[in-house]
């Protein structure tokens, strides 16, 4: 790769965020229309050198995304920023994996995130490990350039990995002007990986089976594993409602910690089928200790209110209500609605563990929404714990937007 990269110049004063190593440059910050050496428009994913104006100070190297409002995503910073080569990518992934090894013990957990996009200096690249399988998301134009070399790098770095599956079917990819892609990316010669039935242990004594092609995100929600254990420890002798239960991670933890009864609610047939299989795998049979309800959670909460049902512990872990800032106002109404209804269903002294995975919703705004819900529900509520994404989903201080998962435990 040549060092004579096309130049992108920023408008005066727009370099401040890059000096703090923030990885995004929006279209409105760019002063020129960049072209290649032949004077033609840059192709999506082209690597560019970013310069300040009028000083022409080199600020770093990134890749160009003409279809996105985030026009450049930075890969390295400063005058001596390294070129994005396959060796550079290998080193970046290896560094990310080594950071996980500081806190990750393979003996008690075999599923975790290896690369977390911008927070690991690899914007738009996500790599999750499920036992000896890697699930990859390529969500930005720049890493399309590394698609062919990525499997070789990963097989070299992780000798026990036998297969790599791609789940690049998230909406973030379409905002880059890229078509969704999903399917096997590569397999190690002589192996026969089964991507539909991977048994994982998440470090809390609970075992699950993951279906990468059909599961959520890269196959499952690895970011909630820590919270399953923390909330589960509060469930002893309590009547629990697990809303938006998906494959039952919270419910399993509650039952294993002595919950009196758990009601699991989700609208997805596939999620509830996975839940039943996971319960059976962990030795929990269908008894009077739990019930499974296929229903829209909003409707279930209203029906439970009308029927005067009450619970000791309610868990709300909804899907992302706000994809972008444009959806934030509508999302706040939805978060307020479900939390207001849940607060009304709690017995005195009850607990509400409530989460949001909408990056556009800040923890402070989420807390405000919860305060308004408590007021309208006529309940006194206190924050007794705050939750955020675990260490394998780090948040770079240069990229606070990387904090997307937040939660509160309320005593009511």
Short mmCIF file of C-alpha atoms in Angstrom, two decimals, residues 91-386:
data_model
loop_
_atom_site.label_atom_id
_atom_site.label_comp_id
_atom_site.label_asym_id
_atom_site.label_seq_id
_atom_site.Cartn_x
_atom_site.Cartn_y
_atom_site.Cartn_z
CA UNK A 91 -1.31 -6.35 15.49
CA UNK A 92 -4.51 -4.46 16.33
CA UNK A 93 -6.55 -7.65 16.72
CA UNK A 94 -3.79 -9.27 18.75
CA UNK A 95 -3.62 -6.25 21.07
CA UNK A 96 -7.40 -6.39 21.55
CA UNK A 97 -7.27 -10.11 22.35
CA UNK A 98 -4.43 -9.60 24.84
CA UNK A 99 -6.46 -6.97 26.67
CA UNK A 100 -9.20 -9.54 27.20
CA UNK A 101 -6.72 -12.08 28.56
CA UNK A 102 -6.07 -9.77 31.51
CA UNK A 103 -9.49 -10.62 32.93
CA UNK A 104 -10.78 -13.58 30.94
CA UNK A 105 -10.31 -17.16 32.15
CA UNK A 106 -11.03 -19.76 29.44
CA UNK A 107 -11.64 -22.30 32.21
CA UNK A 108 -14.96 -20.74 33.21
CA UNK A 109 -16.02 -18.89 30.07
CA UNK A 110 -15.62 -19.75 26.41
CA UNK A 111 -17.71 -16.99 24.82
CA UNK A 112 -16.75 -13.32 24.79
CA UNK A 113 -16.02 -10.38 22.52
CA UNK A 114 -12.52 -10.10 21.03
CA UNK A 115 -12.89 -6.88 19.00
CA UNK A 116 -15.33 -4.12 19.87
CA UNK A 117 -15.16 -1.71 16.93
CA UNK A 118 -14.12 1.87 17.64
CA UNK A 119 -13.27 1.13 21.27
CA UNK A 120 -10.52 -1.22 20.06
CA UNK A 121 -9.34 1.13 17.32
CA UNK A 122 -11.08 -0.89 14.60
CA UNK A 123 -14.20 1.10 13.66
CA UNK A 124 -16.92 -1.07 12.21
CA UNK A 125 -15.27 -4.42 12.98
CA UNK A 126 -16.73 -6.75 15.61
CA UNK A 127 -15.40 -10.21 16.43
CA UNK A 128 -17.06 -12.50 18.99
CA UNK A 129 -15.81 -15.89 20.11
CA UNK A 130 -18.15 -18.82 20.76
CA UNK A 131 -15.97 -21.72 21.89
CA UNK A 132 -13.87 -22.61 18.81
CA UNK A 133 -15.94 -20.51 16.38
CA UNK A 134 -15.53 -16.81 15.58
CA UNK A 135 -18.49 -14.68 14.52
CA UNK A 136 -17.51 -11.55 12.60
CA UNK A 137 -19.33 -8.36 11.65
CA UNK A 138 -17.83 -6.13 8.96
CA UNK A 139 -19.97 -3.01 9.31
CA UNK A 140 -17.87 -0.33 7.61
CA UNK A 141 -16.38 0.20 4.16
CA UNK A 142 -12.76 0.23 5.33
CA UNK A 143 -12.71 -3.35 6.53
CA UNK A 144 -14.16 -4.61 3.28
CA UNK A 145 -10.62 -4.05 1.99
CA UNK A 146 -9.39 -6.65 4.50
CA UNK A 147 -12.09 -9.24 3.85
CA UNK A 148 -9.79 -11.60 1.94
CA UNK A 149 -6.93 -11.51 4.47
CA UNK A 150 -9.03 -11.47 7.64
CA UNK A 151 -9.53 -15.29 7.90
CA UNK A 152 -5.80 -15.96 7.55
CA UNK A 153 -5.06 -13.43 10.30
CA UNK A 154 -7.68 -14.90 12.63
CA UNK A 155 -6.66 -18.52 12.09
CA UNK A 156 -3.06 -17.53 12.78
CA UNK A 157 -3.89 -15.63 15.98
CA UNK A 158 -6.32 -18.25 17.31
CA UNK A 159 -4.93 -21.73 16.47
CA UNK A 160 -7.85 -23.59 18.08
CA UNK A 161 -10.50 -21.80 16.01
CA UNK A 162 -11.96 -24.05 13.31
CA UNK A 163 -14.54 -21.80 11.65
CA UNK A 164 -15.35 -18.14 11.00
CA UNK A 165 -18.93 -17.06 10.33
CA UNK A 166 -19.98 -13.62 9.09
CA UNK A 167 -23.04 -11.83 10.47
CA UNK A 168 -22.72 -8.53 8.62
CA UNK A 169 -26.48 -8.07 8.44
CA UNK A 170 -26.91 -5.18 10.91
CA UNK A 171 -28.49 -1.87 9.94
CA UNK A 172 -25.17 -0.09 10.54
CA UNK A 173 -23.88 -1.71 7.36
CA UNK A 174 -26.72 -0.38 5.23
CA UNK A 175 -25.97 3.14 6.45
CA UNK A 176 -22.51 2.65 4.92
CA UNK A 177 -24.10 1.85 1.57
CA UNK A 178 -23.09 -1.81 1.89
CA UNK A 179 -25.35 -4.80 1.23
CA UNK A 180 -26.00 -7.18 4.13
CA UNK A 181 -23.89 -10.34 4.18
CA UNK A 182 -24.27 -13.48 6.22
CA UNK A 183 -22.65 -16.87 5.84
CA UNK A 184 -19.49 -18.84 6.42
CA UNK A 185 -16.41 -16.70 5.87
CA UNK A 186 -13.84 -19.52 6.17
CA UNK A 187 -13.15 -22.86 7.84
CA UNK A 188 -9.88 -24.45 8.81
CA UNK A 189 -8.98 -27.24 6.35
CA UNK A 190 -10.11 -30.65 7.48
CA UNK A 191 -12.74 -29.39 9.94
CA UNK A 192 -16.51 -29.39 9.86
CA UNK A 193 -17.80 -26.61 12.15
CA UNK A 194 -21.45 -26.68 13.22
CA UNK A 195 -22.51 -23.04 13.41
CA UNK A 196 -26.07 -23.87 14.47
CA UNK A 197 -25.33 -25.68 17.74
CA UNK A 198 -22.37 -24.31 19.71
CA UNK A 199 -22.38 -25.04 23.42
CA UNK A 200 -20.99 -22.17 25.46
CA UNK A 201 -20.33 -21.51 29.14
CA UNK A 202 -20.53 -17.90 30.27
CA UNK A 203 -18.69 -18.16 33.58
CA UNK A 204 -21.79 -18.29 35.79
CA UNK A 205 -22.28 -22.06 35.75
CA UNK A 206 -24.92 -21.78 33.03
CA UNK A 207 -24.52 -23.51 29.70
CA UNK A 208 -26.29 -22.45 26.52
CA UNK A 209 -26.45 -23.49 22.89
CA UNK A 210 -25.83 -20.74 20.33
CA UNK A 211 -27.14 -20.69 16.76
CA UNK A 212 -24.92 -18.12 15.03
CA UNK A 213 -26.79 -17.90 11.69
CA UNK A 214 -30.19 -17.39 13.34
CA UNK A 215 -29.37 -15.76 16.69
CA UNK A 216 -29.41 -12.07 17.54
CA UNK A 217 -26.41 -9.82 16.82
CA UNK A 218 -23.43 -12.14 16.23
CA UNK A 219 -25.35 -15.12 17.63
CA UNK A 220 -26.20 -14.06 21.16
CA UNK A 221 -26.12 -11.17 23.66
CA UNK A 222 -22.68 -11.51 25.23
CA UNK A 223 -22.88 -8.05 26.78
CA UNK A 224 -25.46 -9.13 29.39
CA UNK A 225 -23.63 -12.14 30.81
CA UNK A 226 -22.31 -10.31 33.87
CA UNK A 227 -25.75 -8.88 34.64
CA UNK A 228 -27.39 -12.30 34.45
CA UNK A 229 -25.28 -13.34 37.42
CA UNK A 230 -25.65 -10.07 39.36
CA UNK A 231 -29.43 -9.89 39.01
CA UNK A 232 -29.83 -13.63 39.51
CA UNK A 233 -28.28 -13.41 42.97
CA UNK A 234 -31.15 -11.13 44.02
CA UNK A 235 -33.86 -13.61 43.02
CA UNK A 236 -33.87 -15.94 46.02
CA UNK A 237 -37.43 -16.73 47.14
CA UNK A 238 -38.81 -14.00 44.86
CA UNK A 239 -41.59 -14.04 42.27
CA UNK A 240 -39.80 -12.85 39.10
CA UNK A 241 -40.96 -11.41 35.78
CA UNK A 242 -38.33 -11.65 33.02
CA UNK A 243 -39.63 -9.47 30.17
CA UNK A 244 -38.00 -9.54 26.71
CA UNK A 245 -36.47 -12.77 28.01
CA UNK A 246 -34.90 -13.92 24.68
CA UNK A 247 -33.20 -17.29 25.38
CA UNK A 248 -33.62 -17.10 29.15
CA UNK A 249 -30.26 -15.91 30.46
CA UNK A 250 -31.76 -13.85 33.27
CA UNK A 251 -34.44 -16.42 34.06
CA UNK A 252 -31.93 -19.27 34.31
CA UNK A 253 -29.77 -17.29 36.71
CA UNK A 254 -32.82 -16.44 38.83
CA UNK A 255 -33.97 -20.06 39.05
CA UNK A 256 -30.49 -21.30 39.88
CA UNK A 257 -30.41 -18.77 42.73
CA UNK A 258 -33.64 -20.02 44.28
CA UNK A 259 -36.37 -17.88 42.71
CA UNK A 260 -39.81 -18.94 43.88
CA UNK A 261 -41.29 -18.52 40.40
CA UNK A 262 -40.18 -16.98 37.08
CA UNK A 263 -42.47 -15.76 34.31
CA UNK A 264 -40.65 -15.60 30.96
CA UNK A 265 -42.17 -13.31 28.32
CA UNK A 266 -41.08 -12.77 24.71
CA UNK A 267 -42.83 -12.38 21.35
CA UNK A 268 -40.36 -14.54 19.39
CA UNK A 269 -41.07 -18.22 18.79
CA UNK A 270 -37.40 -18.92 18.03
CA UNK A 271 -36.27 -17.18 21.23
CA UNK A 272 -38.69 -19.16 23.36
CA UNK A 273 -37.66 -22.42 21.68
CA UNK A 274 -34.04 -21.62 22.51
CA UNK A 275 -35.09 -20.78 26.08
CA UNK A 276 -36.77 -24.16 26.54
CA UNK A 277 -33.68 -25.95 25.21
CA UNK A 278 -31.38 -23.95 27.48
CA UNK A 279 -33.53 -24.64 30.54
CA UNK A 280 -33.48 -28.37 29.78
CA UNK A 281 -29.71 -28.30 29.21
CA UNK A 282 -29.24 -26.82 32.67
CA UNK A 283 -31.43 -29.42 34.35
CA UNK A 284 -34.49 -27.21 34.87
CA UNK A 285 -37.66 -29.01 33.87
CA UNK A 286 -41.05 -27.44 33.24
CA UNK A 287 -42.55 -27.31 36.71
CA UNK A 288 -44.62 -24.84 38.63
CA UNK A 289 -41.41 -22.82 39.23
CA UNK A 290 -41.66 -21.09 35.87
CA UNK A 291 -44.02 -20.33 33.02
CA UNK A 292 -43.33 -19.28 29.44
CA UNK A 293 -45.58 -16.69 27.81
CA UNK A 294 -45.46 -15.78 24.12
CA UNK A 295 -46.70 -12.20 24.00
CA UNK A 296 -45.88 -8.64 23.09
CA UNK A 297 -44.30 -7.32 26.30
CA UNK A 298 -46.16 -4.00 26.20
CA UNK A 299 -49.48 -5.84 25.95
CA UNK A 300 -48.47 -8.37 28.62
CA UNK A 301 -47.59 -5.61 31.09
CA UNK A 302 -50.94 -3.90 30.54
CA UNK A 303 -52.82 -7.20 30.91
CA UNK A 304 -50.90 -7.99 34.10
CA UNK A 305 -51.77 -4.54 35.46
CA UNK A 306 -55.44 -5.02 34.65
CA UNK A 307 -55.39 -8.47 36.28
CA UNK A 308 -53.67 -6.97 39.37
CA UNK A 309 -50.72 -9.33 39.11
CA UNK A 310 -47.66 -8.35 41.13
CA UNK A 311 -44.01 -9.43 41.31
CA UNK A 312 -41.04 -9.11 43.66
CA UNK A 313 -38.42 -8.68 40.91
CA UNK A 314 -38.98 -7.46 37.36
CA UNK A 315 -36.30 -7.54 34.65
CA UNK A 316 -36.72 -5.35 31.56
CA UNK A 317 -34.13 -5.99 28.84
CA UNK A 318 -35.75 -4.68 25.65
CA UNK A 319 -34.22 -4.52 22.18
CA UNK A 320 -32.75 -1.27 20.93
CA UNK A 321 -35.54 1.31 20.72
CA UNK A 322 -33.35 4.08 19.24
CA UNK A 323 -31.06 3.22 16.33
CA UNK A 324 -30.02 6.88 15.95
CA UNK A 325 -30.60 10.29 17.51
CA UNK A 326 -33.53 10.74 15.11
CA UNK A 327 -35.42 7.99 16.96
CA UNK A 328 -34.55 9.17 20.47
CA UNK A 329 -37.78 11.00 21.37
CA UNK A 330 -39.94 8.06 20.33
CA UNK A 331 -37.61 5.68 22.18
CA UNK A 332 -37.89 7.70 25.39
CA UNK A 333 -41.67 7.34 25.26
CA UNK A 334 -41.32 3.57 24.86
CA UNK A 335 -38.83 3.27 27.72
CA UNK A 336 -41.07 5.37 29.95
CA UNK A 337 -44.12 3.28 29.05
CA UNK A 338 -42.62 -0.12 29.90
CA UNK A 339 -40.94 1.10 33.07
CA UNK A 340 -44.07 2.87 34.29
CA UNK A 341 -46.07 -0.32 33.82
CA UNK A 342 -43.38 -2.42 35.51
CA UNK A 343 -43.23 -0.09 38.51
CA UNK A 344 -46.97 -0.48 38.98
CA UNK A 345 -46.57 -4.28 39.03
CA UNK A 346 -43.97 -4.36 41.79
CA UNK A 347 -44.88 -5.25 45.35
CA UNK A 348 -43.64 -2.91 48.10
CA UNK A 349 -39.95 -3.56 48.59
CA UNK A 350 -39.67 -4.98 45.09
CA UNK A 351 -36.77 -4.58 42.66
CA UNK A 352 -36.71 -3.43 39.03
CA UNK A 353 -33.63 -4.27 36.94
CA UNK A 354 -34.08 -2.19 33.81
CA UNK A 355 -31.76 -1.85 30.82
CA UNK A 356 -31.29 0.07 27.59
CA UNK A 357 -28.96 -0.89 24.74
CA UNK A 358 -29.73 2.26 22.72
CA UNK A 359 -26.45 4.13 22.28
CA UNK A 360 -28.34 7.34 21.51
CA UNK A 361 -29.83 7.27 25.01
CA UNK A 362 -27.32 8.49 27.61
CA UNK A 363 -27.31 7.09 31.16
CA UNK A 364 -28.37 10.52 32.46
CA UNK A 365 -31.33 10.71 30.09
CA UNK A 366 -32.31 7.12 30.90
CA UNK A 367 -32.30 8.02 34.59
CA UNK A 368 -34.53 11.02 33.84
CA UNK A 369 -36.96 8.78 31.94
CA UNK A 370 -37.09 6.40 34.91
CA UNK A 371 -37.70 9.27 37.33
CA UNK A 372 -40.64 10.46 35.23
CA UNK A 373 -42.01 6.90 35.04
CA UNK A 374 -41.81 6.53 38.83
CA UNK A 375 -43.58 9.84 39.37
CA UNK A 376 -46.40 8.93 36.98
CA UNK A 377 -46.66 5.46 38.56
CA UNK A 378 -46.96 7.01 42.01
CA UNK A 379 -44.02 4.96 43.33
CA UNK A 380 -40.97 5.93 45.37
CA UNK A 381 -37.90 4.41 43.70
CA UNK A 382 -34.22 4.53 44.56
CA UNK A 383 -31.18 3.54 42.49
CA UNK A 384 -29.28 0.87 44.40
CA UNK A 385 -26.98 -0.23 41.56
CA UNK A 386 -25.93 0.99 38.11
#
